[in-house]
Amino acid sequence: MSKNIEDLGERQRTLIAPSKDKANTFLWNVLSDLWTYSANRVPEIAHSIVEIDRAMKTGFNWEMGPFELWDAAGVAQTVERMKKENRPIAANVEKLLASGKATWYADDPKTASGRRYFDIATADYEAEAVPAGVWSVTVAKKANGVVKKNAGASLIDLGDGVGCIEFHSKMNALGGDIVSFIGQTLKPGGIGDNFDAFVITNDAGNFSVGANIMMLLMAVQEQEWDEVELAIRQFQNMTQAIKFSFKPVVVAPFGMTLGGGTEVTLHAHARQPHAELYAGLVEVGVGLLPGGGGCKEMTIRAIHKAAHIRPQGRGESVELMEAMKQAFEIVAMAKVSTSAFEAKDYGFISPGDQITMNRERVLTDAKTRALELYHEGFRPLIMRTDIPAPGESILATLKMGVHMMWQGEFISDHEVKIATKVAEVLCGGNVTPGTLVSEQYLLDLEREAFKSLCGEKKTQERIQYTLKTGKTLRN
C-alpha cells in the first residue's frame, strides 16, 4: 500500500497507522522512540533541532530528519497516541505543544531557507539560517509562487528575470504534458515571454528517467501509427524549442538523467550538472533508439570533436572515424555515466560547462549561468544545414563491428537490427562522406528509424518487460 503513495508524509502516516500488521508495529516503535530520544538531545548535543535533522540527512542520507519526520506524521496526534500507550514524552515536545505550536517547522517565504524552526530556548519560531547559495525550487516556489502549471510541469519565477521549468510527474517521466509545457513556455509570445532566461531543473531525487514509454506502448499495441508519429514529432519539437529558444536555457541535471532526460540536457545552451549524474541515452535497452534529437546531437558532437583535432578535416578522417565509433558505442551500448565528469567524456556535458559539487547549490549556480548568458548578449542559434555527414564508409565500418559482435554471439539478431539502425542514423544514412545535410534531415532519419523499431514485436516485448520488472530484456 505504501509503495503506491507518492507523498512522503502521507506514506509515513500509512506506515505507522495503528494496525496488527508487524511492519506498522515495528515502525511505530522505532519512530516513537527516535522522536523522544531526539527531542531529549536538545540542547545536550545540539543547540537546535535543525542541526540534528541536518546531521541525519547529510551523514546518514535520510530524506527527512527526525523532527521533519515528526511533523509529517503529525506531532499532536503522535504525542496523544504515545500518552495512551504510556510511552515517555520528551519535555521539549510538551513545551512545543504548550506554546500553542503544532509543528517543529513553519513555512516562511521571506527567509532564505523558506521556513522557521521552533527554538526550544525561546519557545518561539526562529529563522533557519542557510549558507549563501543554498537554495531549492521549493523555496523559490514559496517566495515567488507558480506562474503557470499543468499535471507534469510548472513555471516558477526565480527572480531577476529568470524562470524555472520544473518537472513533477512520477519519476519525472516526460509525457505529453511536459512536452507541450516546454514548447508553450519557450515559444515567442508564450507563457514565459516575461522572462529573460530559463533554467530547467527540479528538487526530486532524479532529474528525469526519460520518456513515458507506457503511453508509447499503448499507442503501438493499438497500431495508432499516426499517434506514434505525432508523439515523436512533438518530442523533437520540444528539444528543438530548447535549442533554438530566443532566450538562453540552462539545464541543471542530477541523479538519473536517462533517455529523454539526456536529450533535454543535450539541447540546452549550457548545462550546470550536479557531480552525481547518471546520464545516458538508454533507449536501446527497450529496443529503440534516441528519437528526440539524441542521435543528431551525438553526430554533431562527434563531427565537431574530429574537426577540433584536425580543423581542415572534413568527411573521412581517422579522427572522425574514432569520434563516430565512440558515439556509436555510447548509444548502441546504452552507456550511462557514473558522474558529471564522465558525462563530459561521453559528450553529454560540454567541455565549457561547470559542475556543481554541492546538490543544494545547483539551482543558484544554474540561475547565475543563465544570467551570464543573457548579459553576455545571447543570440539564438540557427538550425544548421551544413553538417558533413559521416556517410557510407564509416557506416560500413560500424556495420562490420556489429556483424563481428553477432558472430561472436555477444548480441542477438534483434540487437543487430537495433544497432544497424543506430549506425545508419548517426552516419546520416548511406550517403557519400562529407555530403552536407541539415539538422532536420537527421531528425527525420531518427524519427523514421524510431517508428520502424516500434513496429518490431521483439521491441514491444522489451518495453513490456521493462515496464513490468524495471529490468532489460535481451531477446
CSV table of C-alpha atoms in Angstrom, one decimal:
chain,number,residue,atom,x,y,z
A,1,MET,CA,0.0,0.0,0.0
A,2,SER,CA,2.7,2.5,1.0
A,3,LYS,CA,4.7,1.9,-2.2
A,4,ASN,CA,1.9,3.5,-4.2
A,5,ILE,CA,1.8,6.7,-2.1
A,6,GLU,CA,3.9,9.4,-3.6
A,7,ASP,CA,3.7,12.0,-0.8
A,8,LEU,CA,6.4,11.2,1.8
A,9,GLY,CA,4.2,12.4,4.8
A,10,GLU,CA,1.2,10.5,3.7
A,11,ARG,CA,3.3,7.4,3.1
A,12,GLN,CA,4.7,7.6,6.7
A,13,ARG,CA,1.3,8.1,8.3
A,14,THR,CA,0.1,5.0,6.5
A,15,LEU,CA,3.2,3.0,7.6
A,16,ILE,CA,2.7,3.9,11.3
A,17,ALA,CA,-1.1,3.8,11.5
A,18,PRO,CA,-2.4,1.6,14.4
A,19,SER,CA,-2.6,-1.9,13.0
A,20,LYS,CA,-1.9,-5.5,13.8
A,21,ASP,CA,0.5,-5.6,10.9
A,22,LYS,CA,4.1,-6.4,12.0
A,23,ALA,CA,5.7,-3.7,9.9
A,24,ASN,CA,3.3,-1.0,11.2
A,25,THR,CA,4.0,-2.0,14.8
A,26,PHE,CA,7.8,-2.2,14.2
A,27,LEU,CA,8.0,1.2,12.5
A,28,TRP,CA,5.8,2.9,15.2
A,29,ASN,CA,8.0,1.5,18.0
A,30,VAL,CA,11.2,2.6,16.2
A,31,LEU,CA,10.0,6.1,15.3
A,32,SER,CA,8.3,7.0,18.6
A,33,ASP,CA,11.5,6.1,20.4
A,34,LEU,CA,13.5,8.0,17.9
A,35,TRP,CA,11.4,11.2,18.3
A,36,THR,CA,11.6,11.1,22.1
A,37,TYR,CA,15.3,10.5,22.1
A,38,SER,CA,15.9,13.3,19.5
A,39,ALA,CA,13.8,15.8,21.4
A,40,ASN,CA,15.7,15.0,24.6
A,41,ARG,CA,19.1,15.7,23.0
A,42,VAL,CA,18.4,19.4,22.6
A,43,PRO,CA,20.4,21.3,23.9
A,44,GLU,CA,22.6,18.4,25.1
A,45,ILE,CA,24.3,17.6,21.8
A,46,ALA,CA,22.9,20.5,19.5
A,47,HIS,CA,21.6,24.0,20.0
A,48,SER,CA,18.6,23.4,17.8
A,49,ILE,CA,16.5,20.8,16.1
A,50,VAL,CA,17.9,22.0,12.7
A,51,GLU,CA,21.4,20.6,13.5
A,52,ILE,CA,20.0,17.2,14.4
A,53,ASP,CA,17.9,17.0,11.2
A,54,ARG,CA,20.8,18.2,9.1
A,55,ALA,CA,23.2,15.7,10.6
A,56,MET,CA,20.9,12.8,9.9
A,57,LYS,CA,20.2,13.8,6.4
A,58,THR,CA,23.8,14.6,5.5
A,59,GLY,CA,25.5,11.9,7.5
A,60,PHE,CA,23.1,9.1,7.0
A,61,ASN,CA,21.4,10.0,3.7
A,62,TRP,CA,18.0,10.3,5.2
A,63,GLU,CA,15.4,12.2,3.1
A,64,MET,CA,14.0,13.8,6.2
A,65,GLY,CA,15.4,14.4,9.7
A,66,PRO,CA,13.7,13.1,12.9
A,67,PHE,CA,11.9,16.4,13.5
A,68,GLU,CA,10.8,16.7,9.9
A,69,LEU,CA,9.5,13.1,10.0
A,70,TRP,CA,7.6,14.0,13.2
A,71,ASP,CA,6.0,17.0,11.5
A,72,ALA,CA,5.0,14.7,8.6
A,73,ALA,CA,3.4,12.2,11.0
A,74,GLY,CA,1.6,14.9,13.0
A,75,VAL,CA,3.1,16.0,16.3
A,76,ALA,CA,-0.1,16.3,18.3
A,77,GLN,CA,-1.6,13.1,17.0
A,78,THR,CA,1.5,11.0,17.7
A,79,VAL,CA,2.0,12.5,21.2
A,80,GLU,CA,-1.6,11.7,22.1
A,81,ARG,CA,-1.0,8.1,20.9
A,82,MET,CA,2.2,7.9,22.9
A,83,LYS,CA,0.4,9.0,26.0
A,84,LYS,CA,-2.3,6.4,25.5
A,85,GLU,CA,0.4,3.7,25.3
A,86,ASN,CA,2.1,5.1,28.4
A,87,ARG,CA,5.3,5.9,26.5
A,88,PRO,CA,7.7,8.5,27.8
A,89,ILE,CA,7.1,12.0,26.4
A,90,ALA,CA,10.0,14.4,26.0
A,91,ALA,CA,9.7,17.7,27.9
A,92,ASN,CA,10.7,19.6,24.8
A,93,VAL,CA,7.7,18.4,22.8
A,94,GLU,CA,5.4,19.2,25.7
A,95,LYS,CA,7.0,22.7,25.5
A,96,LEU,CA,6.2,22.9,21.8
A,97,LEU,CA,2.5,22.0,22.2
A,98,ALA,CA,2.1,24.2,25.4
A,99,SER,CA,3.3,27.2,23.4
A,100,GLY,CA,0.4,26.7,21.0
A,101,LYS,CA,2.5,25.5,18.2
A,102,ALA,CA,1.6,22.3,16.3
A,103,THR,CA,4.8,21.7,14.2
A,104,TRP,CA,8.6,21.9,14.7
A,105,TYR,CA,8.9,23.8,11.4
A,106,ALA,CA,6.7,26.6,9.9
A,107,ASP,CA,6.8,27.9,6.3
A,108,ASP,CA,8.2,31.4,5.9
A,109,PRO,CA,8.7,32.5,2.2
A,110,LYS,CA,10.6,35.6,3.4
A,111,THR,CA,13.6,33.6,4.7
A,112,ALA,CA,16.4,32.1,2.6
A,113,SER,CA,15.6,28.6,3.8
A,114,GLY,CA,11.8,29.1,3.2
A,115,ARG,CA,11.0,28.1,6.8
A,116,ARG,CA,11.4,28.8,10.5
A,117,TYR,CA,12.1,26.3,13.3
A,118,PHE,CA,10.9,26.0,16.9
A,119,ASP,CA,13.6,27.3,19.1
A,120,ILE,CA,13.4,25.5,22.5
A,121,ALA,CA,15.2,28.2,24.4
A,122,THR,CA,12.8,31.0,23.3
A,123,ALA,CA,9.7,28.7,22.8
A,124,ASP,CA,9.1,30.5,19.5
A,125,TYR,CA,9.9,30.2,15.8
A,126,GLU,CA,13.3,31.4,14.6
A,127,ALA,CA,14.5,31.8,11.0
A,128,GLU,CA,16.6,28.9,9.8
A,129,ALA,CA,19.9,30.3,8.6
A,130,VAL,CA,21.5,28.7,5.5
A,131,PRO,CA,24.8,29.5,3.8
A,132,ALA,CA,24.8,31.8,0.8
A,133,GLY,CA,23.9,30.0,-2.4
A,134,VAL,CA,22.0,27.2,-0.8
A,135,TRP,CA,18.6,27.2,-2.4
A,136,SER,CA,15.9,25.0,-3.9
A,137,VAL,CA,13.0,25.1,-6.3
A,138,THR,CA,10.6,24.5,-3.3
A,139,VAL,CA,11.9,27.6,-1.5
A,140,ALA,CA,11.7,29.7,-4.8
A,141,LYS,CA,8.1,28.5,-5.2
A,142,LYS,CA,7.1,29.6,-1.7
A,143,ALA,CA,8.7,33.0,-2.2
A,144,ASN,CA,7.6,33.9,-5.7
A,145,GLY,CA,4.8,31.5,-6.5
A,146,VAL,CA,4.0,29.5,-9.6
A,147,VAL,CA,3.4,31.4,-12.8
A,148,LYS,CA,1.7,28.5,-14.7
A,149,LYS,CA,1.5,24.8,-14.2
A,150,ASN,CA,-0.1,21.6,-15.6
A,151,ALA,CA,-0.1,18.0,-14.4
A,152,GLY,CA,3.6,17.4,-15.3
A,153,ALA,CA,5.4,20.7,-15.1
A,154,SER,CA,5.4,24.2,-13.6
A,155,LEU,CA,6.9,27.6,-14.4
A,156,ILE,CA,8.4,29.3,-11.3
A,157,ASP,CA,9.8,32.8,-11.0
A,158,LEU,CA,13.4,32.6,-9.7
A,159,GLY,CA,13.7,36.4,-9.6
A,160,ASP,CA,16.0,38.7,-11.7
A,161,GLY,CA,14.1,37.8,-14.9
A,162,VAL,CA,14.9,34.0,-14.7
A,163,GLY,CA,12.1,31.4,-14.9
A,164,CYS,CA,12.4,27.8,-13.9
A,165,ILE,CA,10.7,24.9,-15.6
A,166,GLU,CA,10.2,22.2,-13.0
A,167,PHE,CA,9.1,18.6,-13.8
A,168,HIS,CA,6.9,16.9,-11.2
A,169,SER,CA,5.5,13.8,-12.9
A,170,LYS,CA,6.1,10.3,-11.5
A,171,MET,CA,9.9,9.8,-11.7
A,172,ASN,CA,9.8,12.9,-13.8
A,173,ALA,CA,8.9,10.8,-16.9
A,174,LEU,CA,8.5,13.0,-19.9
A,175,GLY,CA,4.9,12.8,-21.1
A,176,GLY,CA,2.8,14.9,-23.4
A,177,ASP,CA,2.0,17.4,-20.6
A,178,ILE,CA,5.7,18.2,-20.0
A,179,VAL,CA,6.5,18.2,-23.8
A,180,SER,CA,3.7,20.7,-24.5
A,181,PHE,CA,4.5,22.8,-21.5
A,182,ILE,CA,8.1,23.4,-22.5
A,183,GLY,CA,7.0,24.4,-26.0
A,184,GLN,CA,4.4,26.8,-24.7
A,185,THR,CA,6.9,28.4,-22.3
A,186,LEU,CA,9.8,28.9,-24.7
A,187,LYS,CA,8.0,30.0,-27.9
A,188,PRO,CA,7.9,33.7,-28.6
A,189,GLY,CA,4.9,35.3,-27.0
A,190,GLY,CA,4.4,32.1,-24.9
A,191,ILE,CA,3.8,31.9,-21.2
A,192,GLY,CA,7.4,32.5,-20.4
A,193,ASP,CA,7.6,35.7,-22.5
A,194,ASN,CA,8.2,38.0,-19.5
A,195,PHE,CA,11.5,36.2,-18.6
A,196,ASP,CA,15.0,36.9,-19.9
A,197,ALA,CA,16.4,33.4,-19.3
A,198,PHE,CA,15.3,29.9,-18.2
A,199,VAL,CA,16.6,27.1,-16.0
A,200,ILE,CA,15.2,23.5,-16.3
A,201,THR,CA,15.6,21.6,-13.1
A,202,ASN,CA,13.7,20.3,-10.0
A,203,ASP,CA,14.1,19.1,-6.4
A,204,ALA,CA,13.3,15.4,-6.9
A,205,GLY,CA,15.8,12.6,-6.4
A,206,ASN,CA,16.3,12.2,-10.1
A,207,PHE,CA,16.2,14.8,-12.9
A,208,SER,CA,14.2,12.6,-15.3
A,209,VAL,CA,14.1,8.8,-16.2
A,210,GLY,CA,13.2,9.6,-19.8
A,211,ALA,CA,10.1,9.5,-21.9
A,212,ASN,CA,6.8,7.8,-20.8
A,213,ILE,CA,7.1,4.5,-22.6
A,214,MET,CA,3.8,3.2,-21.2
A,215,MET,CA,1.9,5.7,-23.4
A,216,LEU,CA,4.1,4.8,-26.4
A,217,LEU,CA,3.4,1.1,-25.9
A,218,MET,CA,-0.3,1.6,-25.7
A,219,ALA,CA,-0.4,3.5,-29.0
A,220,VAL,CA,1.9,0.9,-30.7
A,221,GLN,CA,-0.3,-2.0,-29.5
A,222,GLU,CA,-3.4,-0.2,-30.8
A,223,GLN,CA,-1.4,0.3,-34.1
A,224,GLU,CA,-2.1,4.0,-33.9
A,225,TRP,CA,0.8,4.9,-36.1
A,226,ASP,CA,-0.3,8.4,-36.7
A,227,GLU,CA,-0.3,9.0,-32.9
A,228,VAL,CA,3.2,7.4,-32.6
A,229,GLU,CA,4.4,9.7,-35.4
A,230,LEU,CA,2.8,12.7,-33.8
A,231,ALA,CA,4.3,11.9,-30.3
A,232,ILE,CA,7.9,11.6,-31.8
A,233,ARG,CA,7.4,14.9,-33.7
A,234,GLN,CA,6.2,16.7,-30.6
A,235,PHE,CA,9.1,15.4,-28.6
A,236,GLN,CA,11.6,16.5,-31.3
A,237,ASN,CA,9.8,19.9,-31.5
A,238,MET,CA,10.3,20.2,-27.7
A,239,THR,CA,14.0,19.6,-27.8
A,240,GLN,CA,14.3,21.9,-30.8
A,241,ALA,CA,12.4,24.6,-28.9
A,242,ILE,CA,15.0,24.4,-26.2
A,243,LYS,CA,18.0,24.6,-28.6
A,244,PHE,CA,16.5,27.4,-30.7
A,245,SER,CA,14.9,29.3,-27.9
A,246,PHE,CA,15.2,33.1,-28.3
A,247,LYS,CA,16.3,33.2,-24.7
A,248,PRO,CA,19.1,31.3,-23.0
A,249,VAL,CA,18.2,27.9,-21.5
A,250,VAL,CA,20.4,26.2,-18.9
A,251,VAL,CA,19.6,22.7,-17.9
A,252,ALA,CA,20.7,21.5,-14.4
A,253,PRO,CA,20.6,17.7,-14.4
A,254,PHE,CA,21.4,15.4,-11.4
A,255,GLY,CA,20.8,11.8,-10.4
A,256,MET,CA,19.3,9.7,-13.1
A,257,THR,CA,19.1,11.6,-16.3
A,258,LEU,CA,18.2,8.9,-18.8
A,259,GLY,CA,16.9,8.8,-22.4
A,260,GLY,CA,14.7,11.8,-23.0
A,261,GLY,CA,16.2,13.5,-19.9
A,262,THR,CA,19.7,13.3,-21.5
A,263,GLU,CA,18.2,14.6,-24.8
A,264,VAL,CA,16.7,17.6,-23.0
A,265,THR,CA,20.2,18.2,-21.5
A,266,LEU,CA,22.0,17.9,-24.8
A,267,HIS,CA,19.9,20.7,-26.4
A,268,ALA,CA,20.4,23.3,-23.7
A,269,HIS,CA,22.6,26.4,-24.4
A,270,ALA,CA,24.6,25.5,-21.2
A,271,ARG,CA,24.4,22.8,-18.6
A,272,GLN,CA,25.0,23.1,-14.8
A,273,PRO,CA,25.0,19.5,-13.6
A,274,HIS,CA,25.4,18.1,-10.1
A,275,ALA,CA,28.6,16.0,-9.8
A,276,GLU,CA,26.4,12.9,-9.1
A,277,LEU,CA,25.0,12.4,-12.6
A,278,TYR,CA,23.9,9.2,-14.2
A,279,ALA,CA,23.3,10.3,-17.8
A,280,GLY,CA,22.8,8.1,-20.8
A,281,LEU,CA,20.9,7.5,-24.0
A,282,VAL,CA,19.4,4.2,-22.9
A,283,GLU,CA,16.7,3.7,-25.5
A,284,VAL,CA,18.4,0.6,-26.9
A,285,GLY,CA,17.6,-1.2,-23.7
A,286,VAL,CA,13.9,-1.1,-24.7
A,287,GLY,CA,14.6,-1.9,-28.3
A,288,LEU,CA,14.5,1.6,-29.6
A,289,LEU,CA,17.0,4.4,-30.4
A,290,PRO,CA,17.1,8.1,-29.2
A,291,GLY,CA,14.3,9.7,-31.2
A,292,GLY,CA,14.2,13.2,-29.7
A,293,GLY,CA,17.3,14.6,-31.2
A,294,GLY,CA,19.8,12.5,-29.2
A,295,CYS,CA,21.4,10.8,-32.2
A,296,LYS,CA,21.5,14.1,-34.1
A,297,GLU,CA,23.3,15.8,-31.3
A,298,MET,CA,25.8,12.9,-30.8
A,299,THR,CA,26.6,13.1,-34.5
A,300,ILE,CA,27.2,16.8,-34.4
A,301,ARG,CA,29.4,16.5,-31.3
A,302,ALA,CA,31.4,13.7,-33.0
A,303,ILE,CA,32.0,15.8,-36.1
A,304,HIS,CA,32.9,18.9,-34.0
A,305,LYS,CA,35.3,16.8,-31.9
A,306,ALA,CA,37.0,15.5,-35.0
A,307,ALA,CA,37.2,18.9,-36.7
A,308,HIS,CA,38.7,20.3,-33.5
A,309,ILE,CA,41.5,17.8,-33.6
A,310,ARG,CA,42.1,18.3,-37.3
A,311,PRO,CA,40.4,21.6,-38.3
A,312,GLN,CA,40.8,21.0,-42.1
A,313,GLY,CA,39.5,17.5,-41.8
A,314,ARG,CA,36.1,17.0,-43.4
A,315,GLY,CA,34.3,13.9,-44.3
A,316,GLU,CA,36.6,10.9,-43.9
A,317,SER,CA,39.4,11.1,-41.4
A,318,VAL,CA,40.9,8.9,-38.7
A,319,GLU,CA,39.7,11.5,-36.1
A,320,LEU,CA,36.2,11.4,-37.4
A,321,MET,CA,36.2,7.6,-37.5
A,322,GLU,CA,37.3,7.4,-33.9
A,323,ALA,CA,34.8,10.0,-32.8
A,324,MET,CA,31.9,8.2,-34.6
A,325,LYS,CA,32.9,4.9,-33.1
A,326,GLN,CA,32.8,6.4,-29.6
A,327,ALA,CA,29.4,8.0,-30.3
A,328,PHE,CA,28.1,4.7,-31.7
A,329,GLU,CA,29.3,2.7,-28.7
A,330,ILE,CA,27.7,5.2,-26.3
A,331,VAL,CA,24.3,5.0,-28.0
A,332,ALA,CA,24.3,1.3,-29.1
A,333,MET,CA,25.6,0.0,-25.7
A,334,ALA,CA,23.3,2.4,-23.7
A,335,LYS,CA,26.3,3.7,-21.7
A,336,VAL,CA,25.4,5.6,-18.5
A,337,SER,CA,27.9,8.0,-16.9
A,338,THR,CA,28.8,7.4,-13.3
A,339,SER,CA,29.4,11.1,-12.7
A,340,ALA,CA,29.2,14.5,-14.4
A,341,PHE,CA,32.9,14.3,-15.2
A,342,GLU,CA,32.4,11.0,-17.1
A,343,ALA,CA,29.3,12.6,-18.8
A,344,LYS,CA,31.8,15.2,-20.2
A,345,ASP,CA,33.9,12.3,-21.7
A,346,TYR,CA,30.7,10.9,-23.2
A,347,GLY,CA,29.8,14.3,-24.8
A,348,PHE,CA,26.6,14.7,-22.7
A,349,ILE,CA,28.1,17.7,-20.9
A,350,SER,CA,30.2,20.2,-22.9
A,351,PRO,CA,33.8,21.0,-22.1
A,352,GLY,CA,32.9,24.6,-21.0
A,353,ASP,CA,30.1,23.5,-18.7
A,354,GLN,CA,30.8,23.9,-15.0
A,355,ILE,CA,30.0,21.2,-12.5
A,356,THR,CA,28.4,21.9,-9.1
A,357,MET,CA,29.7,19.7,-6.2
A,358,ASN,CA,27.0,20.6,-3.6
A,359,ARG,CA,23.5,19.5,-4.6
A,360,GLU,CA,22.0,22.3,-2.6
A,361,ARG,CA,23.7,24.9,-4.7
A,362,VAL,CA,22.7,23.6,-8.2
A,363,LEU,CA,19.8,25.9,-8.6
A,364,THR,CA,21.8,29.1,-7.6
A,365,ASP,CA,24.6,28.1,-9.9
A,366,ALA,CA,22.2,27.4,-12.8
A,367,LYS,CA,20.5,30.7,-12.4
A,368,THR,CA,23.8,32.5,-12.3
A,369,ARG,CA,24.9,30.8,-15.5
A,370,ALA,CA,21.6,31.7,-17.2
A,371,LEU,CA,22.0,35.4,-16.3
A,372,GLU,CA,25.6,35.3,-17.5
A,373,LEU,CA,24.4,34.1,-20.9
A,374,TYR,CA,21.8,36.8,-21.0
A,375,HIS,CA,24.2,39.6,-20.0
A,376,GLU,CA,26.8,38.4,-22.5
A,377,GLY,CA,24.4,39.3,-25.3
A,378,PHE,CA,22.9,35.9,-26.0
A,379,ARG,CA,22.0,35.3,-29.6
A,380,PRO,CA,19.6,32.5,-30.7
A,381,LEU,CA,21.1,29.6,-32.6
A,382,ILE,CA,20.2,29.0,-36.2
A,383,MET,CA,19.4,25.4,-37.4
A,384,ARG,CA,22.4,24.1,-39.3
A,385,THR,CA,22.2,23.0,-42.9
A,386,ASP,CA,25.9,22.4,-43.4
A,387,ILE,CA,26.6,19.2,-41.4
A,388,PRO,CA,29.1,17.0,-43.3
A,389,ALA,CA,27.5,13.5,-42.9
A,390,PRO,CA,30.0,10.8,-41.9
A,391,GLY,CA,28.4,8.7,-44.7
A,392,GLU,CA,28.7,5.2,-46.2
A,393,SER,CA,32.4,4.3,-45.4
A,394,ILE,CA,32.1,4.9,-41.6
A,395,LEU,CA,28.6,3.3,-41.7
A,396,ALA,CA,30.2,0.2,-43.4
A,397,THR,CA,32.9,0.0,-40.6
A,398,LEU,CA,30.2,0.3,-37.9
A,399,LYS,CA,28.1,-2.4,-39.5
A,400,MET,CA,31.2,-4.7,-39.7
A,401,GLY,CA,31.7,-4.2,-36.0
A,402,VAL,CA,28.1,-5.1,-35.4
A,403,HIS,CA,28.4,-8.2,-37.5
A,404,MET,CA,31.6,-9.3,-35.6
A,405,MET,CA,29.7,-8.9,-32.3
A,406,TRP,CA,26.9,-11.0,-33.7
A,407,GLN,CA,29.3,-13.7,-35.0
A,408,GLY,CA,30.9,-13.9,-31.6
A,409,GLU,CA,27.4,-14.4,-30.1
A,410,PHE,CA,27.7,-11.2,-28.0
A,411,ILE,CA,24.4,-9.8,-29.4
A,412,SER,CA,21.1,-11.3,-30.7
A,413,ASP,CA,19.6,-11.0,-34.1
A,414,HIS,CA,17.2,-8.2,-32.9
A,415,GLU,CA,20.1,-6.3,-31.3
A,416,VAL,CA,21.8,-6.4,-34.7
A,417,LYS,CA,18.8,-4.8,-36.2
A,418,ILE,CA,18.7,-2.1,-33.5
A,419,ALA,CA,22.5,-1.4,-33.7
A,420,THR,CA,22.3,-1.2,-37.5
A,421,LYS,CA,19.5,1.4,-37.3
A,422,VAL,CA,21.6,3.4,-34.8
A,423,ALA,CA,24.6,3.3,-37.1
A,424,GLU,CA,22.5,4.4,-40.1
A,425,VAL,CA,21.1,7.4,-38.2
A,426,LEU,CA,24.4,8.5,-36.7
A,427,CYS,CA,26.1,8.4,-40.1
A,428,GLY,CA,23.4,10.4,-41.8
A,429,GLY,CA,22.3,7.4,-43.9
A,430,ASN,CA,24.1,5.7,-46.8
A,431,VAL,CA,25.4,8.9,-48.4
A,432,THR,CA,28.7,10.0,-49.8
A,433,PRO,CA,31.1,11.0,-47.0
A,434,GLY,CA,31.0,14.8,-46.5
A,435,THR,CA,27.6,15.3,-48.0
A,436,LEU,CA,26.1,18.4,-46.4
A,437,VAL,CA,22.9,17.6,-44.6
A,438,SER,CA,20.6,19.6,-42.2
A,439,GLU,CA,19.7,19.0,-38.6
A,440,GLN,CA,16.1,18.5,-39.8
A,441,TYR,CA,17.3,15.7,-42.2
A,442,LEU,CA,19.0,13.9,-39.2
A,443,LEU,CA,15.8,14.4,-37.1
A,444,ASP,CA,13.7,12.8,-39.9
A,445,LEU,CA,16.1,9.8,-40.1
A,446,GLU,CA,15.8,9.4,-36.3
A,447,ARG,CA,12.0,9.6,-36.4
A,448,GLU,CA,11.7,7.0,-39.2
A,449,ALA,CA,14.1,4.6,-37.5
A,450,PHE,CA,12.4,5.0,-34.1
A,451,LYS,CA,9.0,4.4,-35.7
A,452,SER,CA,10.2,1.3,-37.6
A,453,LEU,CA,11.6,-0.2,-34.4
A,454,CYS,CA,8.3,0.4,-32.6
A,455,GLY,CA,6.7,-1.9,-35.1
A,456,GLU,CA,9.1,-4.8,-34.1
A,457,LYS,CA,7.5,-7.5,-32.0
A,458,LYS,CA,10.7,-8.0,-30.0
A,459,THR,CA,10.9,-4.3,-29.2
A,460,GLN,CA,7.4,-4.4,-27.9
A,461,GLU,CA,8.3,-7.4,-25.7
A,462,ARG,CA,11.3,-5.4,-24.4
A,463,ILE,CA,9.1,-2.4,-23.5
A,464,GLN,CA,6.6,-4.6,-21.7
A,465,TYR,CA,9.3,-6.5,-19.8
A,466,THR,CA,11.0,-3.2,-18.7
A,467,LEU,CA,7.6,-1.7,-17.6
A,468,LYS,CA,6.8,-4.9,-15.6
A,469,THR,CA,10.2,-5.6,-14.0
A,470,GLY,CA,12.3,-2.4,-14.3
A,471,LYS,CA,15.0,-4.6,-16.0
A,472,THR,CA,16.3,-5.0,-19.6
A,473,LEU,CA,15.3,-8.0,-21.7
A,474,ARG,CA,17.9,-9.4,-24.0
A,475,ASN,CA,15.8,-11.0,-26.7
